[in-house]
């Protein structure tokens, strides 16, 4: 007989590598690998055994963090590994508080191969000790994420973010931060690229909803509008999806113990650098496929613009009521899209084709394949296992001081209001579909919110058929029969029962269907016997 302990022993390594494995998957693997059929409860107990064993490893690994940091520094000189501990009292043992990692390969790769753009974000760790994971991510020449540094902190607050950013600024040499662009998950950028366009949109918003406009203007437009962005970083992103992509790539690692999690992230970065080196060898252009998709869209749109050339480097582009100017010598367009992104816009492409020039030659160097190779030219070095780590000689730390979190612990990601929901395979989104009411047939609402049906319900109901008259089950005193206005339903619910009066004659009288009810009165004011009685009723007179 297969027990939960046997299943736990068989799938221990698998569950450790995939902490989010479903119980149905364990049940399926038991049938395919162990050739036994087990219940869901048995799989639950097996997974619980593995999780309890992993929880013990969580505590033990905190005591190895100093040795782990020493191993990383010895194998990768130039890397920054910082750990902060805290004590409950002056004489108590140290508890873990914060851990910062910035490898030298990623640090140097960002400086030479990425734009001066940094995205910041934080997420929860899913292990038994609740902590926060902070990340700093850049953008490479193919508009993809480039992880720079990360840290484990006790909670996401001003103090922990200040500590993380001070170390990051020192590693990257940001100094006062001039010339760099910082994005966070609290910023959403408006897509208009010129101040005039932004002013027109704000005026339209103010006319439509004054309260929303006033609330929006409380924050400086320079922090959330593309029209006020600088042209140094050559990036037109309007969200923080770079950090979201990195967080989603380490979801399973966030369930593991701290050293196993950090090791998973380190090995992912090591293999990712190798994969990116191979990827660029298949590029047919001097830039990446993601940049090519955007560049091709601009080239395709340029045919719709009419061009007027001034004989040198100045051009005027028109399409309907829109009109822009392009200066190829300075590489600028009045729409500012070229200056912000570094990719020639459709107006610039139209001017280049008119003058017999190739738009690819005007693409900014941030997108060139040589820049891409520089970012991934520094490898992350391998390290030894825990059995070969040199002892750091520092007092081991204990797990972090537990904090009781309010409410039920959540494992799923908290979705933003404007973030699209993840659909199941084979399902389609209903977003954008026109809603039709099945009650009135009009568009824009459904049956529960239909106003027309409520108005109809508010009107007094029409009387259908015969007028409603109070029914009576009382027999006519004079005739001993039902009244002429009694309903057929009442008549059907009665049957006749035989009774003997004082004269010995038998008369037929109705009885109720329910034996518990009292029989109706006869013409003499007495009760008739109901069906099932053995004795007939007698006249009281």
Coordinates of C-alpha atoms in Angstrom, one line a residue:
X1 CA 0.0 0.0 0.0
X2 CA 1.4 3.4 -1.0
X3 CA 1.4 5.9 1.9
X4 CA 1.8 9.7 1.9
X5 CA 5.4 9.3 3.2
X6 CA 6.3 7.2 0.2
X7 CA 4.8 9.7 -2.2
X8 CA 6.6 12.6 -0.4
X9 CA 9.9 10.7 -0.7
X10 CA 9.4 10.0 -4.4
X11 CA 8.4 13.6 -5.3
X12 CA 10.5 15.6 -2.8
X13 CA 12.9 17.0 -5.3
X14 CA 10.1 17.8 -7.8
X15 CA 8.0 19.6 -5.2
X16 CA 11.0 21.6 -4.0
X17 CA 11.7 22.7 -7.6
X18 CA 8.0 23.4 -8.3
X19 CA 6.4 24.6 -5.0
X20 CA 3.1 25.6 -6.8
X21 CA 2.5 22.1 -8.1
X22 CA -1.2 21.2 -8.0
X23 CA -2.5 18.2 -6.1
X24 CA -4.1 16.9 -9.3
X25 CA -0.7 17.0 -11.0
X26 CA 0.8 14.9 -8.1
X27 CA -2.1 12.5 -8.4
X28 CA -1.5 12.2 -12.2
X29 CA 2.2 11.6 -11.7
X30 CA 1.5 8.9 -9.1
X31 CA -0.5 7.1 -11.7
X32 CA 2.0 7.4 -14.5
X33 CA 5.3 7.0 -12.5
X34 CA 4.4 4.9 -9.5
X35 CA 1.5 3.0 -11.3
X36 CA -0.9 3.5 -8.3
X37 CA -4.2 5.4 -7.9
X38 CA -4.2 7.6 -4.8
X39 CA -6.7 10.1 -3.4
X40 CA -6.4 13.8 -3.3
X41 CA -6.1 13.7 0.5
X42 CA -3.1 11.4 0.2
X43 CA -1.4 13.8 -2.2
X44 CA -2.2 16.7 0.2
X45 CA -0.5 14.9 3.1
X46 CA 2.5 14.1 0.9
X47 CA 2.9 17.7 -0.1
X48 CA 2.5 18.8 3.5
X49 CA 5.3 16.5 4.5
X50 CA 7.6 18.0 1.9
X51 CA 6.6 21.6 2.9
X52 CA 7.3 21.0 6.5
X53 CA 10.7 19.6 5.6
X54 CA 11.4 22.7 3.5
X55 CA 10.3 24.9 6.4
X56 CA 13.1 23.4 8.4
X57 CA 15.5 24.2 5.6
X58 CA 14.3 27.8 5.6
X59 CA 15.6 28.3 9.1
X60 CA 18.9 26.6 8.6
X61 CA 19.7 28.6 5.4
X62 CA 19.6 31.9 7.2
X63 CA 22.6 30.7 9.2
X64 CA 24.6 30.2 6.0
X65 CA 24.0 33.6 4.5
X66 CA 27.4 35.0 5.6
X67 CA 29.2 32.1 4.1
X68 CA 27.1 32.4 0.9
X69 CA 28.0 36.1 0.6
X70 CA 31.7 35.4 1.0
X71 CA 31.5 32.7 -1.7
X72 CA 29.9 35.2 -4.2
X73 CA 32.4 37.9 -3.5
X74 CA 35.4 35.5 -3.9
X75 CA 34.1 34.1 -7.2
X76 CA 32.9 37.4 -8.7
X77 CA 35.1 40.3 -7.6
X78 CA 33.5 43.7 -7.9
X79 CA 30.0 42.4 -7.0
X80 CA 28.2 44.1 -4.1
X81 CA 26.7 41.8 -1.5
X82 CA 25.3 43.6 1.6
X83 CA 23.4 42.1 4.6
X84 CA 21.8 44.0 7.5
X85 CA 20.8 42.3 10.8
X86 CA 18.8 43.4 13.8
X87 CA 18.7 42.4 17.5
X88 CA 15.8 42.4 19.8
X89 CA 18.1 43.4 22.7
X90 CA 21.7 44.3 22.8
X91 CA 22.7 40.8 24.0
X92 CA 20.3 38.8 21.9
X93 CA 21.3 36.8 18.7
X94 CA 21.1 38.7 15.4
X95 CA 18.0 38.3 13.2
X96 CA 18.0 38.7 9.4
X97 CA 16.7 42.0 8.1
X98 CA 17.9 42.9 4.6
X99 CA 20.0 41.4 1.8
X100 CA 21.3 43.2 -1.3
X101 CA 22.8 41.7 -4.5
X102 CA 24.3 43.4 -7.5
X103 CA 26.6 41.3 -9.6
X104 CA 29.5 42.9 -11.4
X105 CA 28.6 41.4 -14.7
X106 CA 25.1 43.0 -14.6
X107 CA 26.5 46.3 -13.3
X108 CA 29.0 46.6 -16.1
X109 CA 26.6 45.4 -18.8
X110 CA 24.0 48.0 -17.9
X111 CA 26.6 50.8 -18.0
X112 CA 27.8 50.0 -21.5
X113 CA 24.8 48.3 -23.2
X114 CA 21.6 49.8 -21.8
X115 CA 19.9 53.1 -21.8
X116 CA 19.9 55.4 -18.7
X117 CA 16.6 54.0 -17.6
X118 CA 15.7 52.1 -14.4
X119 CA 12.4 50.5 -13.4
X120 CA 11.7 49.8 -9.8
X121 CA 9.2 47.4 -8.3
X122 CA 8.5 45.2 -5.3
X123 CA 6.7 41.9 -4.7
X124 CA 6.0 39.5 -1.9
X125 CA 8.0 36.4 -1.0
X126 CA 5.7 33.3 -0.5
X127 CA 7.8 31.3 2.0
X128 CA 7.0 30.9 5.7
X129 CA 8.9 34.1 6.6
X130 CA 7.1 37.0 5.0
X131 CA 9.4 39.5 3.4
X132 CA 9.5 41.8 0.4
X133 CA 11.6 41.5 -2.8
X134 CA 12.8 44.8 -4.4
X135 CA 14.1 44.9 -8.0
X136 CA 15.8 47.3 -10.3
X137 CA 15.5 46.5 -14.0
X138 CA 17.0 48.3 -17.1
X139 CA 16.2 48.1 -20.8
X140 CA 18.5 46.5 -23.4
X141 CA 18.9 47.3 -27.1
X142 CA 16.0 45.0 -28.0
X143 CA 13.6 46.7 -25.6
X144 CA 13.7 43.8 -23.2
X145 CA 14.3 43.7 -19.5
X146 CA 17.9 43.8 -18.1
X147 CA 18.0 42.9 -14.4
X148 CA 20.5 45.1 -12.5
X149 CA 20.1 44.4 -8.7
X150 CA 17.6 43.0 -6.2
X151 CA 17.2 42.9 -2.5
X152 CA 15.2 41.1 0.2
X153 CA 13.8 43.5 2.9
X154 CA 11.6 43.2 5.9
X155 CA 8.8 45.4 4.4
X156 CA 8.3 47.8 1.5
X157 CA 8.6 51.2 3.1
X158 CA 10.4 54.5 2.7
X159 CA 13.4 53.4 4.8
X160 CA 13.9 50.1 2.9
X161 CA 13.6 51.8 -0.5
X162 CA 16.0 54.5 0.6
X163 CA 18.5 51.9 1.7
X164 CA 18.1 50.0 -1.6
X165 CA 18.4 53.0 -3.8
X166 CA 21.5 54.4 -2.0
X167 CA 23.3 51.1 -2.7
X168 CA 22.1 51.0 -6.3
X169 CA 23.2 54.6 -6.9
X170 CA 26.7 53.9 -5.6
X171 CA 27.0 50.7 -7.7
X172 CA 25.9 52.4 -10.9
X173 CA 27.5 55.8 -10.3
X174 CA 24.3 57.7 -10.6
X175 CA 25.5 60.5 -8.3
X176 CA 22.8 63.2 -8.3
X177 CA 20.7 61.3 -10.8
X178 CA 20.8 63.9 -13.5
X179 CA 20.2 62.4 -17.0
X180 CA 18.6 59.2 -15.7
X181 CA 14.9 58.2 -15.9
X182 CA 13.4 56.3 -13.0
X183 CA 10.0 54.4 -13.4
X184 CA 7.9 52.8 -10.7
X185 CA 4.7 50.9 -10.6
X186 CA 2.9 54.0 -9.3
X187 CA 3.5 55.9 -12.6
X188 CA 1.4 55.7 -15.7
X189 CA 2.5 57.9 -18.6
X190 CA 0.1 59.7 -20.9
X191 CA 1.0 58.9 -24.5
X192 CA 0.7 62.3 -26.1
X193 CA 4.2 63.5 -27.2
X194 CA 3.6 67.3 -27.6
X195 CA 2.5 69.9 -25.1
X196 CA -0.2 71.2 -27.4
X197 CA -1.7 67.8 -27.8
X198 CA -1.6 67.3 -24.0
X199 CA -3.3 70.6 -23.4
X200 CA -6.1 69.7 -25.8
X201 CA -6.7 66.4 -24.1
X202 CA -6.7 68.0 -20.7
X203 CA -9.3 70.6 -21.9
X204 CA -11.5 67.8 -23.2
X205 CA -11.2 65.9 -19.9
X206 CA -12.0 69.0 -17.9
X207 CA -15.2 69.6 -19.9
X208 CA -16.2 65.9 -19.5
X209 CA -15.4 65.4 -15.8
X210 CA -14.2 68.4 -13.7
X211 CA -13.5 66.3 -10.6
X212 CA -11.3 63.8 -12.4
X213 CA -9.4 66.6 -14.0
X214 CA -8.8 68.3 -10.6
X215 CA -7.6 65.1 -9.0
X216 CA -5.3 64.4 -12.0
X217 CA -3.7 67.9 -11.8
X218 CA -2.7 67.4 -8.2
X219 CA 0.4 65.6 -9.4
X220 CA 2.9 67.3 -11.6
X221 CA 2.3 66.5 -15.3
X222 CA 6.1 66.3 -15.8
X223 CA 6.1 63.0 -14.0
X224 CA 3.4 61.2 -15.9
X225 CA 3.1 62.8 -19.4
X226 CA 5.3 61.7 -22.3
X227 CA 5.1 65.3 -23.7
X228 CA 7.4 66.4 -20.9
X229 CA 9.8 63.5 -21.0
X230 CA 13.5 64.2 -21.8
X231 CA 15.1 62.9 -24.9
X232 CA 18.2 61.4 -23.3
X233 CA 17.2 57.9 -22.4
X234 CA 15.5 57.2 -25.8
X235 CA 12.6 55.3 -24.4
X236 CA 8.9 55.9 -24.9
X237 CA 7.5 53.2 -22.5
X238 CA 4.3 54.2 -20.7
X239 CA 4.3 51.5 -18.0
X240 CA 6.5 49.4 -15.8
X241 CA 6.2 46.1 -17.5
X242 CA 9.9 45.5 -17.4
X243 CA 9.8 44.9 -13.7
X244 CA 6.6 42.9 -14.0
X245 CA 8.3 40.6 -16.6
X246 CA 11.2 40.0 -14.2
X247 CA 8.9 39.3 -11.2
X248 CA 6.8 36.8 -13.3
X249 CA 10.0 35.0 -14.2
X250 CA 10.9 34.3 -10.6
X251 CA 7.4 33.3 -9.3
X252 CA 8.4 29.8 -8.4
X253 CA 11.7 30.9 -6.8
X254 CA 9.8 33.2 -4.4
X255 CA 8.2 30.1 -2.7
X256 CA 11.6 28.6 -1.9
X257 CA 14.0 29.2 1.0
X258 CA 16.2 32.3 0.8
X259 CA 19.5 30.7 -0.5
X260 CA 17.6 28.4 -2.9
X261 CA 15.7 31.5 -4.2
X262 CA 18.8 33.6 -4.6
X263 CA 20.6 30.7 -6.3
X264 CA 17.7 30.2 -8.7
X265 CA 17.8 33.9 -9.7
X266 CA 21.6 33.8 -10.1
X267 CA 21.5 30.7 -12.3
X268 CA 18.6 32.3 -14.4
X269 CA 20.8 35.4 -15.0
X270 CA 23.8 33.2 -15.9
X271 CA 21.9 31.2 -18.5
X272 CA 20.0 34.2 -19.8
X273 CA 23.3 36.0 -20.7
X274 CA 24.3 32.9 -22.7
X275 CA 20.9 32.7 -24.5
X276 CA 21.0 36.4 -25.4
X277 CA 24.4 36.0 -27.0
X278 CA 23.1 33.3 -29.2
X279 CA 19.9 35.1 -30.0
X280 CA 21.5 38.1 -31.7
X281 CA 23.5 35.9 -34.1
X282 CA 20.2 35.2 -36.0
X283 CA 19.3 38.9 -36.5
X284 CA 19.1 39.8 -40.1
X285 CA 19.2 43.6 -39.5
X286 CA 21.4 45.8 -37.3
X287 CA 18.7 45.8 -34.6
X288 CA 16.5 43.4 -32.7
X289 CA 13.1 41.9 -33.8
X290 CA 11.1 43.9 -31.2
X291 CA 12.6 47.2 -32.5
X292 CA 12.0 45.9 -36.1
X293 CA 8.3 45.5 -35.5
X294 CA 7.9 49.1 -34.3
X295 CA 10.2 50.4 -37.1
X296 CA 8.3 48.6 -39.8
X297 CA 5.0 50.1 -38.6
X298 CA 6.5 53.6 -38.9
X299 CA 7.8 52.8 -42.4
X300 CA 4.4 51.5 -43.5
X301 CA 2.6 54.5 -42.2
X302 CA 4.9 57.0 -44.0
X303 CA 3.1 56.4 -47.4
X304 CA 0.1 58.3 -46.1
X305 CA 1.9 61.6 -45.6
X306 CA 2.4 64.2 -48.3
X307 CA 5.8 65.8 -48.4
X308 CA 7.0 69.3 -49.3
X309 CA 10.8 69.7 -49.4
X310 CA 12.7 72.9 -48.8
X311 CA 15.7 71.8 -51.0
X312 CA 18.0 71.0 -48.0
X313 CA 17.3 69.0 -44.9
X314 CA 13.9 70.5 -44.0
X315 CA 10.6 68.9 -44.9
X316 CA 7.0 69.5 -44.3
X317 CA 4.6 66.6 -43.9
X318 CA 0.8 66.8 -44.2
X319 CA -2.1 64.4 -43.8
X320 CA -5.5 65.9 -43.5
X321 CA -5.5 68.5 -40.8
X322 CA -2.2 67.3 -39.3
X323 CA 1.1 68.9 -40.3
X324 CA 4.6 68.3 -38.9
X325 CA 8.2 69.5 -39.8
X326 CA 11.3 67.3 -40.0
X327 CA 15.0 68.3 -39.9
X328 CA 17.2 65.4 -40.9
X329 CA 20.4 67.2 -40.1
X330 CA 19.4 67.5 -36.4
X331 CA 17.4 64.3 -36.4
X332 CA 14.3 65.9 -35.0
X333 CA 10.6 66.0 -35.8
X334 CA 8.0 68.4 -34.4
X335 CA 5.9 65.5 -33.2
X336 CA 8.8 64.6 -30.8
X337 CA 8.4 60.9 -31.2
X338 CA 11.7 60.5 -32.9
X339 CA 13.6 62.4 -30.2
X340 CA 11.9 60.5 -27.4
X341 CA 12.3 57.0 -28.7
X342 CA 15.3 57.2 -30.9
X343 CA 13.4 55.4 -33.7
X344 CA 12.6 57.5 -36.8
X345 CA 8.8 58.3 -36.8
X346 CA 6.6 57.9 -39.9
X347 CA 7.2 61.6 -40.8
X348 CA 10.9 61.2 -40.7
X349 CA 10.7 57.9 -42.7
X350 CA 8.7 59.7 -45.4
X351 CA 11.3 62.4 -45.7
X352 CA 14.1 59.9 -45.9
X353 CA 12.5 57.9 -48.7
X354 CA 11.8 61.1 -50.6
X355 CA 15.4 62.0 -50.5
X356 CA 16.7 58.5 -51.3
X357 CA 18.0 57.8 -47.8
X358 CA 17.7 54.7 -45.7
X359 CA 15.8 55.1 -42.3
X360 CA 18.0 52.3 -40.8
X361 CA 21.0 54.6 -40.9
X362 CA 19.2 57.1 -38.7
X363 CA 18.3 54.6 -35.9
X364 CA 19.9 55.5 -32.6
X365 CA 22.9 53.6 -31.5
X366 CA 21.1 52.4 -28.4
X367 CA 19.3 49.9 -30.7
X368 CA 22.4 48.6 -32.6
X369 CA 23.4 45.0 -32.4
X370 CA 26.9 46.1 -31.1
X371 CA 25.3 47.8 -28.2
X372 CA 23.2 44.7 -27.5
X373 CA 26.3 42.5 -27.5
X374 CA 28.1 44.8 -25.0
X375 CA 25.3 44.5 -22.5
X376 CA 25.7 40.7 -22.5
X377 CA 29.5 40.5 -22.8
X378 CA 30.2 39.9 -19.1
X379 CA 29.5 36.4 -17.8
X380 CA 28.4 35.5 -14.3
X381 CA 30.9 33.1 -12.8
X382 CA 29.8 29.7 -11.3
X383 CA 30.2 29.0 -7.6
X384 CA 30.7 25.9 -5.3
X385 CA 28.1 24.2 -3.3
X386 CA 27.5 24.8 0.5
X387 CA 29.8 22.0 1.5
X388 CA 32.8 23.8 0.0
X389 CA 31.9 27.3 1.2
X390 CA 34.6 29.0 3.2
X391 CA 33.5 29.9 6.7
X392 CA 33.2 33.7 7.1
X393 CA 33.8 33.6 10.8
X394 CA 30.7 35.8 11.6
X395 CA 28.0 34.8 14.0
X396 CA 25.2 33.1 12.1
X397 CA 21.9 35.0 11.8
X398 CA 18.5 33.8 12.8
X399 CA 15.3 34.0 10.6
X400 CA 13.6 37.4 10.5
X401 CA 11.4 38.5 13.3
X402 CA 7.9 37.3 12.4
X403 CA 5.3 39.9 11.7
X404 CA 1.6 39.1 11.8
X405 CA 0.0 40.2 8.6
X406 CA -3.6 41.4 8.7
X407 CA -6.2 39.4 6.9
X408 CA -6.0 36.1 5.1
X409 CA -2.6 35.6 3.3
X410 CA -2.8 36.0 -0.4
X411 CA -0.8 34.0 -2.9
X412 CA -2.1 35.4 -6.1
X413 CA -0.9 38.6 -7.6
X414 CA -2.8 41.8 -6.9
X415 CA -4.0 43.0 -10.2
X416 CA -4.1 46.7 -11.1
X417 CA -7.3 48.3 -12.2
X418 CA -6.1 48.7 -15.8
X419 CA -4.2 45.4 -16.0
X420 CA -5.8 42.9 -18.3
X421 CA -7.0 39.7 -16.7
X422 CA -5.3 36.4 -17.5
X423 CA -7.7 34.2 -19.4
X424 CA -7.9 30.4 -19.3
X425 CA -6.9 28.5 -22.4
X426 CA -9.7 28.5 -25.0
X427 CA -11.5 31.4 -23.3
X428 CA -12.0 34.8 -24.9
X429 CA -12.3 38.2 -23.3
X430 CA -15.7 39.9 -23.3
X431 CA -14.0 43.3 -23.2
X432 CA -15.2 45.5 -26.2
X433 CA -18.3 43.5 -26.8
X434 CA -21.6 45.4 -27.2
X435 CA -24.0 44.5 -24.4
X436 CA -27.6 43.9 -25.4
X437 CA -30.6 43.7 -23.0
X438 CA -32.8 40.7 -23.4
X439 CA -35.7 42.5 -21.8
X440 CA -36.1 45.5 -24.1
X441 CA -33.6 44.7 -26.9
X442 CA -31.6 48.0 -26.5
X443 CA -27.8 48.2 -26.3
X444 CA -25.6 49.4 -23.6
X445 CA -27.1 47.5 -20.6
X446 CA -28.3 44.1 -19.5
X447 CA -31.5 42.8 -18.0
X448 CA -30.7 43.4 -14.3
X449 CA -29.9 47.0 -15.0
X450 CA -32.7 47.6 -17.5
X451 CA -34.6 50.8 -16.7
X452 CA -37.3 50.2 -19.2
X453 CA -38.4 47.0 -17.5
X454 CA -38.4 48.7 -14.1
X455 CA -40.7 51.4 -15.5
X456 CA -43.1 48.7 -16.8
X457 CA -43.0 46.9 -13.4
X458 CA -43.9 50.2 -11.7
X459 CA -47.3 50.4 -13.6
X460 CA -50.3 48.6 -11.9
X461 CA -50.7 45.1 -13.2
X462 CA -53.6 44.5 -15.7
X463 CA -56.3 42.1 -14.6
X464 CA -56.4 39.0 -16.7
X465 CA -59.4 36.7 -17.1
X466 CA -62.2 36.7 -14.5
X467 CA -62.2 39.1 -11.6
X468 CA -60.6 37.8 -8.4
X469 CA -63.3 37.1 -5.8
X470 CA -62.6 35.9 -2.3
X471 CA -63.0 32.2 -2.3
X472 CA -65.0 30.5 0.4
X473 CA -65.1 26.9 1.5
X474 CA -68.2 27.5 3.6
X475 CA -71.3 25.6 2.5
X476 CA -74.5 27.4 1.7
X477 CA -76.5 27.2 4.9
X478 CA -79.8 26.8 3.0
X479 CA -78.8 24.3 0.3
X480 CA -75.8 22.5 1.8
X481 CA -73.9 23.0 -1.4
X482 CA -70.8 25.1 -2.3
X483 CA -71.4 28.7 -3.3
X484 CA -71.9 29.4 -7.0
X485 CA -68.7 31.5 -7.0
X486 CA -66.4 28.9 -5.6
X487 CA -63.4 28.2 -7.8
X488 CA -62.9 24.9 -9.6
X489 CA -59.7 24.3 -7.7
X490 CA -61.6 24.4 -4.4
X491 CA -64.3 22.1 -5.8
X492 CA -61.6 19.7 -7.0
X493 CA -60.0 19.6 -3.6
X494 CA -63.1 18.2 -2.0
X495 CA -64.7 14.8 -2.2
X496 CA -67.9 13.5 -1.0
X497 CA -68.2 11.6 2.3
X498 CA -71.2 9.6 3.5
X499 CA -72.9 10.5 6.8
X500 CA -76.0 9.7 8.6
X501 CA -78.3 12.3 10.0
X502 CA -80.7 11.8 12.8
X503 CA -83.3 10.4 10.5
X504 CA -81.0 7.6 9.3
X505 CA -80.8 9.0 5.8
X506 CA -77.5 9.1 4.1
X507 CA -76.4 12.4 2.5
X508 CA -73.4 13.2 0.4
X509 CA -71.3 16.1 1.6
X510 CA -67.9 17.4 0.5
X511 CA -64.7 16.8 2.5
X512 CA -61.3 18.5 2.4
X513 CA -58.3 16.8 0.9
X514 CA -56.1 17.3 3.9
X515 CA -57.3 15.1 6.8
X516 CA -55.9 17.5 9.3
X517 CA -58.3 20.3 8.3
X518 CA -61.7 20.5 9.9
X519 CA -64.7 19.5 7.8
X520 CA -67.1 22.2 6.6
X521 CA -70.3 23.0 8.4
X522 CA -73.6 21.4 7.2
X523 CA -76.9 23.2 7.0
X524 CA -77.6 22.5 10.7
X525 CA -74.3 24.0 11.9
X526 CA -72.7 20.7 12.7
X527 CA -69.3 19.2 11.5
X528 CA -69.2 16.5 8.9
X529 CA -66.9 13.5 9.5
X530 CA -63.8 13.5 7.4
X531 CA -62.6 10.5 5.3
X532 CA -61.0 7.8 7.4
X533 CA -63.2 8.2 10.4
X534 CA -65.0 5.1 11.4
X535 CA -67.9 6.8 13.2
X536 CA -70.3 9.0 11.4
X537 CA -71.0 12.5 12.8
X538 CA -74.3 13.0 14.6
X539 CA -76.6 15.9 14.4
X540 CA -76.4 18.1 17.5
X541 CA -80.2 18.6 17.4

